[in-house]
PDB file of C-alpha atoms in Angstrom:
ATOM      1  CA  UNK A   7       0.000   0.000   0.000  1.00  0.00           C
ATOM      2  CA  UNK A   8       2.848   2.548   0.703  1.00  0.00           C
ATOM      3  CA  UNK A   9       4.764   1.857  -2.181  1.00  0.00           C
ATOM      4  CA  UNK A  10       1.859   2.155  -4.156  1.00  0.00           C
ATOM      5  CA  UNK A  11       0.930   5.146  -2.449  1.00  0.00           C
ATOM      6  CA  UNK A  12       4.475   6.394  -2.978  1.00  0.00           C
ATOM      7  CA  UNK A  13       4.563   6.036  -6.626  1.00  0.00           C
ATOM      8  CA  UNK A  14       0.855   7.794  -6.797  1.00  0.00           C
ATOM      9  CA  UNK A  15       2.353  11.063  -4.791  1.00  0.00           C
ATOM     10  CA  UNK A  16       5.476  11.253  -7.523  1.00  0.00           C
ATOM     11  CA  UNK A  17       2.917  10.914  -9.875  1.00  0.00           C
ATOM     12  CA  UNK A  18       1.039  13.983  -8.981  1.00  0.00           C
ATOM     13  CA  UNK A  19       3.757  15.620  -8.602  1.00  0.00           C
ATOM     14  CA  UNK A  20       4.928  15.317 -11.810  1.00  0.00           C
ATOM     15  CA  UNK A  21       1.527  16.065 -13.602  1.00  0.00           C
ATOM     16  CA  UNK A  22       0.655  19.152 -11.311  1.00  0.00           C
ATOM     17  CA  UNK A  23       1.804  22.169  -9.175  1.00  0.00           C
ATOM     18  CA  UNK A  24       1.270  22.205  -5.723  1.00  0.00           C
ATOM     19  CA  UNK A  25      -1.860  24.312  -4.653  1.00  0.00           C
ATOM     20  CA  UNK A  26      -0.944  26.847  -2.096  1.00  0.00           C
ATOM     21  CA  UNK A  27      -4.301  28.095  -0.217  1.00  0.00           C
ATOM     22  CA  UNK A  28      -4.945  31.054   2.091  1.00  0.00           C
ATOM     23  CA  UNK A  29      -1.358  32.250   1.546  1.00  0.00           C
ATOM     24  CA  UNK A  30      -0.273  34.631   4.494  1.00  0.00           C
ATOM     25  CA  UNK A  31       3.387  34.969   4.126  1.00  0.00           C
ATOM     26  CA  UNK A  32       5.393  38.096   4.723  1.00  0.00           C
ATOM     27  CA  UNK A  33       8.743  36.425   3.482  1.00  0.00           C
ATOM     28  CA  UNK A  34       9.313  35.014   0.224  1.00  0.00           C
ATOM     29  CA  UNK A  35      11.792  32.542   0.851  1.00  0.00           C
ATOM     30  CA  UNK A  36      11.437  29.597  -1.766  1.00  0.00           C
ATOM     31  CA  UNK A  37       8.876  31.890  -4.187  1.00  0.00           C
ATOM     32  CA  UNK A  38       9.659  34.302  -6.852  1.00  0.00           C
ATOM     33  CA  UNK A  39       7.036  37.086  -7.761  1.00  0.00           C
ATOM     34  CA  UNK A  40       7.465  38.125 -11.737  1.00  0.00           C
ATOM     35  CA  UNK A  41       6.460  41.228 -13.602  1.00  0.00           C
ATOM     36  CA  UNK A  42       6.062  40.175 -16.896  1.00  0.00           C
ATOM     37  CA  UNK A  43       6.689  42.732 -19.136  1.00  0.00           C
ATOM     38  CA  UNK A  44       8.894  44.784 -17.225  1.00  0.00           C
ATOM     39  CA  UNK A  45      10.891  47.716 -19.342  1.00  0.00           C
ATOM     40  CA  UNK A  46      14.384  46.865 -19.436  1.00  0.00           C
ATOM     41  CA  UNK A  47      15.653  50.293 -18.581  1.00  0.00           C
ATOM     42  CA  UNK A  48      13.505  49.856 -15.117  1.00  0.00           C
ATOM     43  CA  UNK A  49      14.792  48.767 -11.984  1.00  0.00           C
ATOM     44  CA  UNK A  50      14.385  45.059 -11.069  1.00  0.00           C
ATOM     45  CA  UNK A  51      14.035  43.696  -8.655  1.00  0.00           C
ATOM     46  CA  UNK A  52      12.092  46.510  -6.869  1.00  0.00           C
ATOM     47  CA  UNK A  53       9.688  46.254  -3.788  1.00  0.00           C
ATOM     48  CA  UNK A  54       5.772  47.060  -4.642  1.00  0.00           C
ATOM     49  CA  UNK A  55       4.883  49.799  -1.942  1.00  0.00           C
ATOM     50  CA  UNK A  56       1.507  48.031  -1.135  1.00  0.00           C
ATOM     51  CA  UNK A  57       1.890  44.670  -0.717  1.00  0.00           C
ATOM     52  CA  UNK A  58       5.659  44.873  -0.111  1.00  0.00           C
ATOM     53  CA  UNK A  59       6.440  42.020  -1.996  1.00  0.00           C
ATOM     54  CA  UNK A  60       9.634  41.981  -4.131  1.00  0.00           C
ATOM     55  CA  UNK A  61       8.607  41.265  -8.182  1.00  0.00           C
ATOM     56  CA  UNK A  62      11.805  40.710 -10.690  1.00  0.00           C
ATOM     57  CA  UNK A  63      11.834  40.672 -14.432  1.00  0.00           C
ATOM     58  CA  UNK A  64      10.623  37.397 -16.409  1.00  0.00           C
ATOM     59  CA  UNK A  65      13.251  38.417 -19.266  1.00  0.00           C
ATOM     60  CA  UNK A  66      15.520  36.048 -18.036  1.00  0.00           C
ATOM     61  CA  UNK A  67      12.882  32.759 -16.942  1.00  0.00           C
ATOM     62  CA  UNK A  68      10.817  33.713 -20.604  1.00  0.00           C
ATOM     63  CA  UNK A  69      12.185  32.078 -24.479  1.00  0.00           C
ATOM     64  CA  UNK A  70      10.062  33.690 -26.877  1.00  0.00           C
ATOM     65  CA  UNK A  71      12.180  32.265 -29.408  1.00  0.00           C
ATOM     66  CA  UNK A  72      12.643  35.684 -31.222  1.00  0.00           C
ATOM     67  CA  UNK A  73      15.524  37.734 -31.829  1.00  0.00           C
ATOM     68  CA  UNK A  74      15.075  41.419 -31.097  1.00  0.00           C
ATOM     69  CA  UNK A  75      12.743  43.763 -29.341  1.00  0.00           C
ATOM     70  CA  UNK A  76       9.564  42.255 -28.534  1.00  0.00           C
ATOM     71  CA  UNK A  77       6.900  42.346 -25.790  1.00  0.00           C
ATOM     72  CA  UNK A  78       5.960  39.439 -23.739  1.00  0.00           C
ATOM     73  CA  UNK A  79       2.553  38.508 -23.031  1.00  0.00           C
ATOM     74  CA  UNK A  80      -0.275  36.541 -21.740  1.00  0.00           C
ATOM     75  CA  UNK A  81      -2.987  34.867 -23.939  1.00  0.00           C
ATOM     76  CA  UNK A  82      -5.405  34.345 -20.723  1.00  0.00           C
ATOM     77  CA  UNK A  83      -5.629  34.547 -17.226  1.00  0.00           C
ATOM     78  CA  UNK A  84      -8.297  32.267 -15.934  1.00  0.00           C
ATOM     79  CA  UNK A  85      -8.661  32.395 -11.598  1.00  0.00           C
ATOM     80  CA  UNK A  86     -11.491  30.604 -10.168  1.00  0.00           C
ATOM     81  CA  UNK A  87     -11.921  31.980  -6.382  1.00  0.00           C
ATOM     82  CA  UNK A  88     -13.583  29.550  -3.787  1.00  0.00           C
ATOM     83  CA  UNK A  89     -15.718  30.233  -1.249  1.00  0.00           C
ATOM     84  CA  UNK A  90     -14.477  31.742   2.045  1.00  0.00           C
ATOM     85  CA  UNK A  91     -16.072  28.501   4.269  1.00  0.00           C
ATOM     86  CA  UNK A  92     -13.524  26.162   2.475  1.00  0.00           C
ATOM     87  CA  UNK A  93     -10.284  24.754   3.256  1.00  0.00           C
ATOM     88  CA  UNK A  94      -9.738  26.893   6.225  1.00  0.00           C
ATOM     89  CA  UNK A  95      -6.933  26.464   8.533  1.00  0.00           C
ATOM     90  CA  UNK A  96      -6.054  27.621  11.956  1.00  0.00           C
ATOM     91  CA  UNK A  97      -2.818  28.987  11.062  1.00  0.00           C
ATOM     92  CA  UNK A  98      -0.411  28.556   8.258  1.00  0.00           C
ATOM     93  CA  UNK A  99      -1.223  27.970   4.755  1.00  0.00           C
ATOM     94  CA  UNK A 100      -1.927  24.317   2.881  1.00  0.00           C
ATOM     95  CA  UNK A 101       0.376  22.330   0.221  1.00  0.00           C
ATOM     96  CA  UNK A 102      -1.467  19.666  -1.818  1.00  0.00           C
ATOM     97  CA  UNK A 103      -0.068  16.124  -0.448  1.00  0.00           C
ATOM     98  CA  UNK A 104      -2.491  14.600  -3.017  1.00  0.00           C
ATOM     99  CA  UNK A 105      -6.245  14.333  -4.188  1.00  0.00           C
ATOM    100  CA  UNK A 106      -7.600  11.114  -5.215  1.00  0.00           C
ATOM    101  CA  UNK A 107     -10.961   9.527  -6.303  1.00  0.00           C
ATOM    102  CA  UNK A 108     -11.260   5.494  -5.562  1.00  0.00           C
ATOM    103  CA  UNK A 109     -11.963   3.652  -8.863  1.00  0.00           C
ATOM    104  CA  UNK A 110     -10.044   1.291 -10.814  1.00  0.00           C
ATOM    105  CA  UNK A 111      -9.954   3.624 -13.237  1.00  0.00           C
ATOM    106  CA  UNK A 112      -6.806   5.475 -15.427  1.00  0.00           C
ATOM    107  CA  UNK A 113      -8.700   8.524 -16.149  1.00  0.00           C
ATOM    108  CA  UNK A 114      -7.493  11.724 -14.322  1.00  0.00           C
ATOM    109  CA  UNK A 115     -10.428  14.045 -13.906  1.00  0.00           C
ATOM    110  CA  UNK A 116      -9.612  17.776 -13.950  1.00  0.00           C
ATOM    111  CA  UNK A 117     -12.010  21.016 -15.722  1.00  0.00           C
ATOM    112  CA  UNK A 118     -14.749  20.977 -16.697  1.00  0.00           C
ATOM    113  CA  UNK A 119     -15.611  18.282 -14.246  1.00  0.00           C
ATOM    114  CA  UNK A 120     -14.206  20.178 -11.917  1.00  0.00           C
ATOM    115  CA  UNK A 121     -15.254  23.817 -12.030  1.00  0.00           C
ATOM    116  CA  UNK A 122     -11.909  25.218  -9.734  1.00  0.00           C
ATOM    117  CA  UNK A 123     -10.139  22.914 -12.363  1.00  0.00           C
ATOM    118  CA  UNK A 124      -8.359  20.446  -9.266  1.00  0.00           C
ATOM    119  CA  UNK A 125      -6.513  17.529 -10.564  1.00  0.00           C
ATOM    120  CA  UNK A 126      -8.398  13.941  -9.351  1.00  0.00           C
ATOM    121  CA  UNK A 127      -6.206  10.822  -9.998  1.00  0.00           C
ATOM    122  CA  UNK A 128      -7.667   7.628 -10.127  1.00  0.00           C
ATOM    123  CA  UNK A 129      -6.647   5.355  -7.036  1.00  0.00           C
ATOM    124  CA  UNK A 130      -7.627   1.472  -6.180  1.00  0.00           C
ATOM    125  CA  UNK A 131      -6.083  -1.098  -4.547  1.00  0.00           C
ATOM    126  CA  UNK A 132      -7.111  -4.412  -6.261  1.00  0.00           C
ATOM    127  CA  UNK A 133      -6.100  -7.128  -3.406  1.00  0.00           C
ATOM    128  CA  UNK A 134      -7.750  -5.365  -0.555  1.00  0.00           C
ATOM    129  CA  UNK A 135     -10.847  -3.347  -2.570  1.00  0.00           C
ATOM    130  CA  UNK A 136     -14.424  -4.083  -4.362  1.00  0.00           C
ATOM    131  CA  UNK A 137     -15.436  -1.173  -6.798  1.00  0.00           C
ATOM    132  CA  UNK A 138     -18.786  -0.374  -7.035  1.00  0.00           C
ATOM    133  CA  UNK A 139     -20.366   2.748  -9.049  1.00  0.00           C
ATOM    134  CA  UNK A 140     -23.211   4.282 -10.297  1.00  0.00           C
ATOM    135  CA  UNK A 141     -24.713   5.907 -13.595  1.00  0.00           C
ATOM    136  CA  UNK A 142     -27.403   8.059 -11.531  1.00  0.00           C
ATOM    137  CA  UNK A 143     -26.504  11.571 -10.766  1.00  0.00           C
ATOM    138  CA  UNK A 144     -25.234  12.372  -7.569  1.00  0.00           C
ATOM    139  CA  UNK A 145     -25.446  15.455  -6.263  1.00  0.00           C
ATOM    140  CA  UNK A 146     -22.207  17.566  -5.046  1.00  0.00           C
ATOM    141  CA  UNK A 147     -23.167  20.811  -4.045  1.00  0.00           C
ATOM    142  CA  UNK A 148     -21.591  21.720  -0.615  1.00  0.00           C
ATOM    143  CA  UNK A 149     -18.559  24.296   0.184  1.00  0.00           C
ATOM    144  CA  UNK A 150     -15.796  21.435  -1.825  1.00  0.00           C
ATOM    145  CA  UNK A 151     -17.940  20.990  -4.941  1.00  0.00           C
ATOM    146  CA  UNK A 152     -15.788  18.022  -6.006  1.00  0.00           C
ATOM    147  CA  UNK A 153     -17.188  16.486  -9.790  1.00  0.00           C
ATOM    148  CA  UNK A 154     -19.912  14.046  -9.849  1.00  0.00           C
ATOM    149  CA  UNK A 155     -17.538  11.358 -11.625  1.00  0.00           C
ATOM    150  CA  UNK A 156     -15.237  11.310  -8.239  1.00  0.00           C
ATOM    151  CA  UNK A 157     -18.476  10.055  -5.863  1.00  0.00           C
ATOM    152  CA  UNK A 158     -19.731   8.183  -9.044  1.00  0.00           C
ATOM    153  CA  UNK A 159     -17.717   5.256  -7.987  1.00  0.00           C
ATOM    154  CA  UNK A 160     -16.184   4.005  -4.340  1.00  0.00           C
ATOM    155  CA  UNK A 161     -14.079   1.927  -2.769  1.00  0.00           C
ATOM    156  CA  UNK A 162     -15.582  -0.681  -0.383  1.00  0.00           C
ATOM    157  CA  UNK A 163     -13.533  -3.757   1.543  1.00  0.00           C
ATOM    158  CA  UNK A 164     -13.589  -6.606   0.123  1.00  0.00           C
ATOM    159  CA  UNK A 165     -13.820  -8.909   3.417  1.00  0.00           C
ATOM    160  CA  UNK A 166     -16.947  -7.007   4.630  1.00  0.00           C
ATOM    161  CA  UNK A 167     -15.958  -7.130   8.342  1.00  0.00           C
ATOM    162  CA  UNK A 168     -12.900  -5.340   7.401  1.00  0.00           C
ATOM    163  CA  UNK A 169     -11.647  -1.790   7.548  1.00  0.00           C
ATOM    164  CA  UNK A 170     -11.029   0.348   4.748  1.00  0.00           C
ATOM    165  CA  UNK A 171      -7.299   1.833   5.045  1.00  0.00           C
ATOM    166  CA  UNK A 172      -5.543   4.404   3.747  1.00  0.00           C
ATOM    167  CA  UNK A 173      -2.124   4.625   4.481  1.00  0.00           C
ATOM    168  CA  UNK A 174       0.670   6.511   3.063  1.00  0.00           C
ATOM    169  CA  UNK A 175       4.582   7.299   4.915  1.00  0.00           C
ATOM    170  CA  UNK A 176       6.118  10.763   4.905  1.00  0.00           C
ATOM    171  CA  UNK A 177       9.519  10.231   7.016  1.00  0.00           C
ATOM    172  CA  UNK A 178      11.092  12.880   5.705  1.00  0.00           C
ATOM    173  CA  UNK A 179       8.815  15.451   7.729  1.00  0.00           C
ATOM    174  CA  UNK A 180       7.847  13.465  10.390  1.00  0.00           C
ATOM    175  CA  UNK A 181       6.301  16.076  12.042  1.00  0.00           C
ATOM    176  CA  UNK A 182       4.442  17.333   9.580  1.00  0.00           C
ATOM    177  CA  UNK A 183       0.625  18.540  10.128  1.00  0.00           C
ATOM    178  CA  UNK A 184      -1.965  17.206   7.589  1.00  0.00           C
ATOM    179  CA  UNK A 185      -5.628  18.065   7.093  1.00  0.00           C
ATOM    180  CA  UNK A 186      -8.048  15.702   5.962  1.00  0.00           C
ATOM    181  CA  UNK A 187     -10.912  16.422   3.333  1.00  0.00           C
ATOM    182  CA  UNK A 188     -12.860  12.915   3.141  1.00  0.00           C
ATOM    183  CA  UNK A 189     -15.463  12.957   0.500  1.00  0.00           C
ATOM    184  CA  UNK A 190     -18.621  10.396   0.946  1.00  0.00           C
ATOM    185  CA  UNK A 191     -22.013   9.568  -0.785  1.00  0.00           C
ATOM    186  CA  UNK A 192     -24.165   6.392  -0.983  1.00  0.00           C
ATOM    187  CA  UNK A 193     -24.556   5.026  -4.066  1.00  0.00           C
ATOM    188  CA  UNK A 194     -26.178   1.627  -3.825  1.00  0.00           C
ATOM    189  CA  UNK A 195     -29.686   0.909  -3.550  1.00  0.00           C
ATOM    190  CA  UNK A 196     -30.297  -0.010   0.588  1.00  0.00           C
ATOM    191  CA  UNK A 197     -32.902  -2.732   1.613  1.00  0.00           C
ATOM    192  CA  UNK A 198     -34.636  -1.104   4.603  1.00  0.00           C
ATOM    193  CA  UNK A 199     -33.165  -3.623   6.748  1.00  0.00           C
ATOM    194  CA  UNK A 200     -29.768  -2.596   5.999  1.00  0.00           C
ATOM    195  CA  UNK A 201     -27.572   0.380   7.227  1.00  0.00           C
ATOM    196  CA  UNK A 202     -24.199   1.632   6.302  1.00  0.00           C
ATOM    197  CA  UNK A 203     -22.775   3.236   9.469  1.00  0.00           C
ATOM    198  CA  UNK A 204     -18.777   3.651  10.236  1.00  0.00           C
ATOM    199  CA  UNK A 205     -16.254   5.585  12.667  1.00  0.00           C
ATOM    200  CA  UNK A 206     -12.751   6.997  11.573  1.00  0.00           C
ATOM    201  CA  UNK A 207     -10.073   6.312  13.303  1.00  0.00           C
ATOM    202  CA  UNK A 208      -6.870   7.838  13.015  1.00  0.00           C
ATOM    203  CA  UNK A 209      -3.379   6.044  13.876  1.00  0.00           C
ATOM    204  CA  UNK A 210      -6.004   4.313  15.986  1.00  0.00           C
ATOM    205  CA  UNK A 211      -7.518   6.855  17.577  1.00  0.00           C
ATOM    206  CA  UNK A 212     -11.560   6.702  17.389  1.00  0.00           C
ATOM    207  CA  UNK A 213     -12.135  10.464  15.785  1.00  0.00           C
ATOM    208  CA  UNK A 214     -14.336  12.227  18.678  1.00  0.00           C
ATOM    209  CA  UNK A 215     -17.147  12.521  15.849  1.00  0.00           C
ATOM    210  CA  UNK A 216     -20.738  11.080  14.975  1.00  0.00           C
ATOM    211  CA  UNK A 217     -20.847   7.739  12.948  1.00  0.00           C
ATOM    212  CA  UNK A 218     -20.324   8.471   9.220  1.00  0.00           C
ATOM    213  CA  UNK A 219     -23.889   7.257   7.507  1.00  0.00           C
ATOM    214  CA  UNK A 220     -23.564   8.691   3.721  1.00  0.00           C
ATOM    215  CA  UNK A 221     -26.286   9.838   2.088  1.00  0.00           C
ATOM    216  CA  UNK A 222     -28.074   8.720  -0.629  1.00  0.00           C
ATOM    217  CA  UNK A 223     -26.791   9.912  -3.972  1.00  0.00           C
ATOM    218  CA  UNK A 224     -25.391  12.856  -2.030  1.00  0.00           C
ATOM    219  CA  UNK A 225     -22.175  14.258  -1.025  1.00  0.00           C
ATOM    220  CA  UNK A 226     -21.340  14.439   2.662  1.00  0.00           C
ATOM    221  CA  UNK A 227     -17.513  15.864   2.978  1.00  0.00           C
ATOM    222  CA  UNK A 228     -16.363  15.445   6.618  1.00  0.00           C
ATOM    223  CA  UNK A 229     -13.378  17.659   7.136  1.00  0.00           C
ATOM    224  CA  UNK A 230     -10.286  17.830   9.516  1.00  0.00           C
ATOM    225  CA  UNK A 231     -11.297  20.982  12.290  1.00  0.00           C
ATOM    226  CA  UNK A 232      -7.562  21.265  13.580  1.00  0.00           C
ATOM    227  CA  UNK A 233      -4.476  20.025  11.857  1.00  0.00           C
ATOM    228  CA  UNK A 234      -3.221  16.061  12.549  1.00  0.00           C
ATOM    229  CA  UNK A 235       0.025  14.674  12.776  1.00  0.00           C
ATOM    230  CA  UNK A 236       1.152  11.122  12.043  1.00  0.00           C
ATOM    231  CA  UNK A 237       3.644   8.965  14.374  1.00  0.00           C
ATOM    232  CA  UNK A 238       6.790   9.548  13.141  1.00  0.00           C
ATOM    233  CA  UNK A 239       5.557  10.153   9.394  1.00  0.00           C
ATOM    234  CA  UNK A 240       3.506   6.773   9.296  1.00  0.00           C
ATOM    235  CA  UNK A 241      -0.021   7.964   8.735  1.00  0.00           C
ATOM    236  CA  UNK A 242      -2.969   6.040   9.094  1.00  0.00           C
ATOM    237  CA  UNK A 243      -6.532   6.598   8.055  1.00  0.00           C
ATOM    238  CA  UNK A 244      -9.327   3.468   8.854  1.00  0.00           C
ATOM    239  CA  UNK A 245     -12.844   3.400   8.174  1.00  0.00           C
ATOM    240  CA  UNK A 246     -14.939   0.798  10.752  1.00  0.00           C
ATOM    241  CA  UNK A 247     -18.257  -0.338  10.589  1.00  0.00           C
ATOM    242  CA  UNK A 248     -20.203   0.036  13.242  1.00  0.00           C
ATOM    243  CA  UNK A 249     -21.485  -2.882  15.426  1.00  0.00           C
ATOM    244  CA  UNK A 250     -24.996  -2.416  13.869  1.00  0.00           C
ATOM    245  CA  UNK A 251     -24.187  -1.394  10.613  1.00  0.00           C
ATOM    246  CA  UNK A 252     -25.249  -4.341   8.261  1.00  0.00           C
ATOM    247  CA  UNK A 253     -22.630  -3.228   5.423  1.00  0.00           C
ATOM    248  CA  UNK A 254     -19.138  -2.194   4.760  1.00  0.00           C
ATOM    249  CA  UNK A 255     -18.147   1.123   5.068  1.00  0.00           C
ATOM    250  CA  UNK A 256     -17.286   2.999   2.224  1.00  0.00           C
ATOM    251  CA  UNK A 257     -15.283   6.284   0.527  1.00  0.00           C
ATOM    252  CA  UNK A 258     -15.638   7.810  -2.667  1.00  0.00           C
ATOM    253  CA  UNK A 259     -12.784  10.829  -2.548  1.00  0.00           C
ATOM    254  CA  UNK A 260      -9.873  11.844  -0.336  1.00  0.00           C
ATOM    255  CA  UNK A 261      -7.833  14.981  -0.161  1.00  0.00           C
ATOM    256  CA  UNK A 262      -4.994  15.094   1.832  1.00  0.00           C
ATOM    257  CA  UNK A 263      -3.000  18.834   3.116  1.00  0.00           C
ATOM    258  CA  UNK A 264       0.060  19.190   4.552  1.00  0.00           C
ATOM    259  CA  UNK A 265       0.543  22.579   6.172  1.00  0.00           C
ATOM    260  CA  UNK A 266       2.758  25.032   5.420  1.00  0.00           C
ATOM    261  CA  UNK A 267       4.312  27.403   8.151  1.00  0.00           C
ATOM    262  CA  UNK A 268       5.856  30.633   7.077  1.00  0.00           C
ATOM    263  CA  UNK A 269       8.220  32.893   8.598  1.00  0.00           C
ATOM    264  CA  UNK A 270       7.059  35.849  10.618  1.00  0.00           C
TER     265      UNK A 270
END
């Protein structure tokens, strides 16, 4: 699982840059801010009196591939704010560990799916996992918005009595703080005799929350309140049935944060 894991997060980080959200910094150590388009007979870097941010020219990070006096510029600009009720931290700032949907699937969703164009990478793991899915509509509108195809499909155990895990090792940052964005929705057909009713435990701790019951062909996104850390970078995410629930428990979407603490 943590090799797999492993390989997924190289992956992503390969095929995307990492999100920074709620950004509060007043240093800029490890970030460059570019003024693209700069005069050449202007000073750079300089200091921008408002923000107080120090911007340098892109003439020497742009190629236009032309000889001579030109202008650089931008085709498009496209920023798609979120709401102020998501993704909030108690301090510091978040850095995408990664953002998966459960499906045994190679298709990486992204816009227009997803209308704040996130990256979703497929994620299964075939010896310990039973994929089921829809093709009825489930609706996603809450403050995360993730796309219908990610709660389409989930990840169940396949031994019933079983938990589902997610595990993943970051030893390198052992104390590093994560939050948790854990996207559910039912989307089987229940008997009235049957319930689907789990608890989360982390690095197995019972989370001090209600029983996760999903709802029917809707999203229910249970979030982390305050930051969590891992024991000594081996994290550990399980999702356990309840003594009365009749069926496995089940998750459609995870995304994972690490968080990012800037200098004063």
């Amino acid at each position: 699982m943590e090799r797999t894991l492993g390989f997924l997060l190289m992956l992503i980080g390969t095929l995307s840059v990492i999100h920074t959200v709620q950004a509060q910094s007043q240093s800029q150590e490890g970030f460059i801010s570019l003024d693209c388009g700069l005069p050449a007979n202007e000073l750079s870097p300089y200091t921008e009196a408002t923000t107080g941010l120090q911007f340098s020219s892109d003439a020497t990070f742009i190629q236009s591939g032309k000889i001579g006096t030109t202008t650089p510029l931008i085709s498009a600009l496209e920023i798609r704010p979120m709401g102020n009720n998501s993704y909030i931290t108690k301090s510091g700032s978040l850095s995408l560990l990664y953002r998966v949907y459960l499906s045994d699937s190679v298709r990486y969703i992204r816009y227009p799916h997803d209308i704040y164009d996130r990256q979703w990478h497929p994620y299964f793991e075939k010896s310990n996992w039973t994929e089921i899915s829809t093709n009825r509509l489930v609706r996603n509108n809450n403050s995360y918005d993730p796309p219908r195809l990610t709660l389409a499909t989930a990840a169940i155990p396949t031994h019933a009595d079983e938990p589902l895990k997610i595990e993943w090792s970051n030893p390198e940052k052992p104390d590093a703080q994560y939050y948790l964005y854990r996207h559910f929705a039912e989307i089987q057909d229940l008997q009235r005799n049957e319930i689907r009713e789990f608890n989360m435990v982390w690095n197995g701790e019972v989370l001090p929350s209600d029983p996760v019951i999903p709802k029917n062909l809707a999203i229910t996104t249970v979030l982390s309140a305050s930051p969590r850390t891992c024991d000594k970078g081996e994290c550990s995410l399980q999702l356990v049935r309840t003594s009365r629930s009749t069926l496995p428990p089940l998750l459609n979407a995870i995304e994972v944060y690490t968080v990012i603490q800037f200098p004063l």
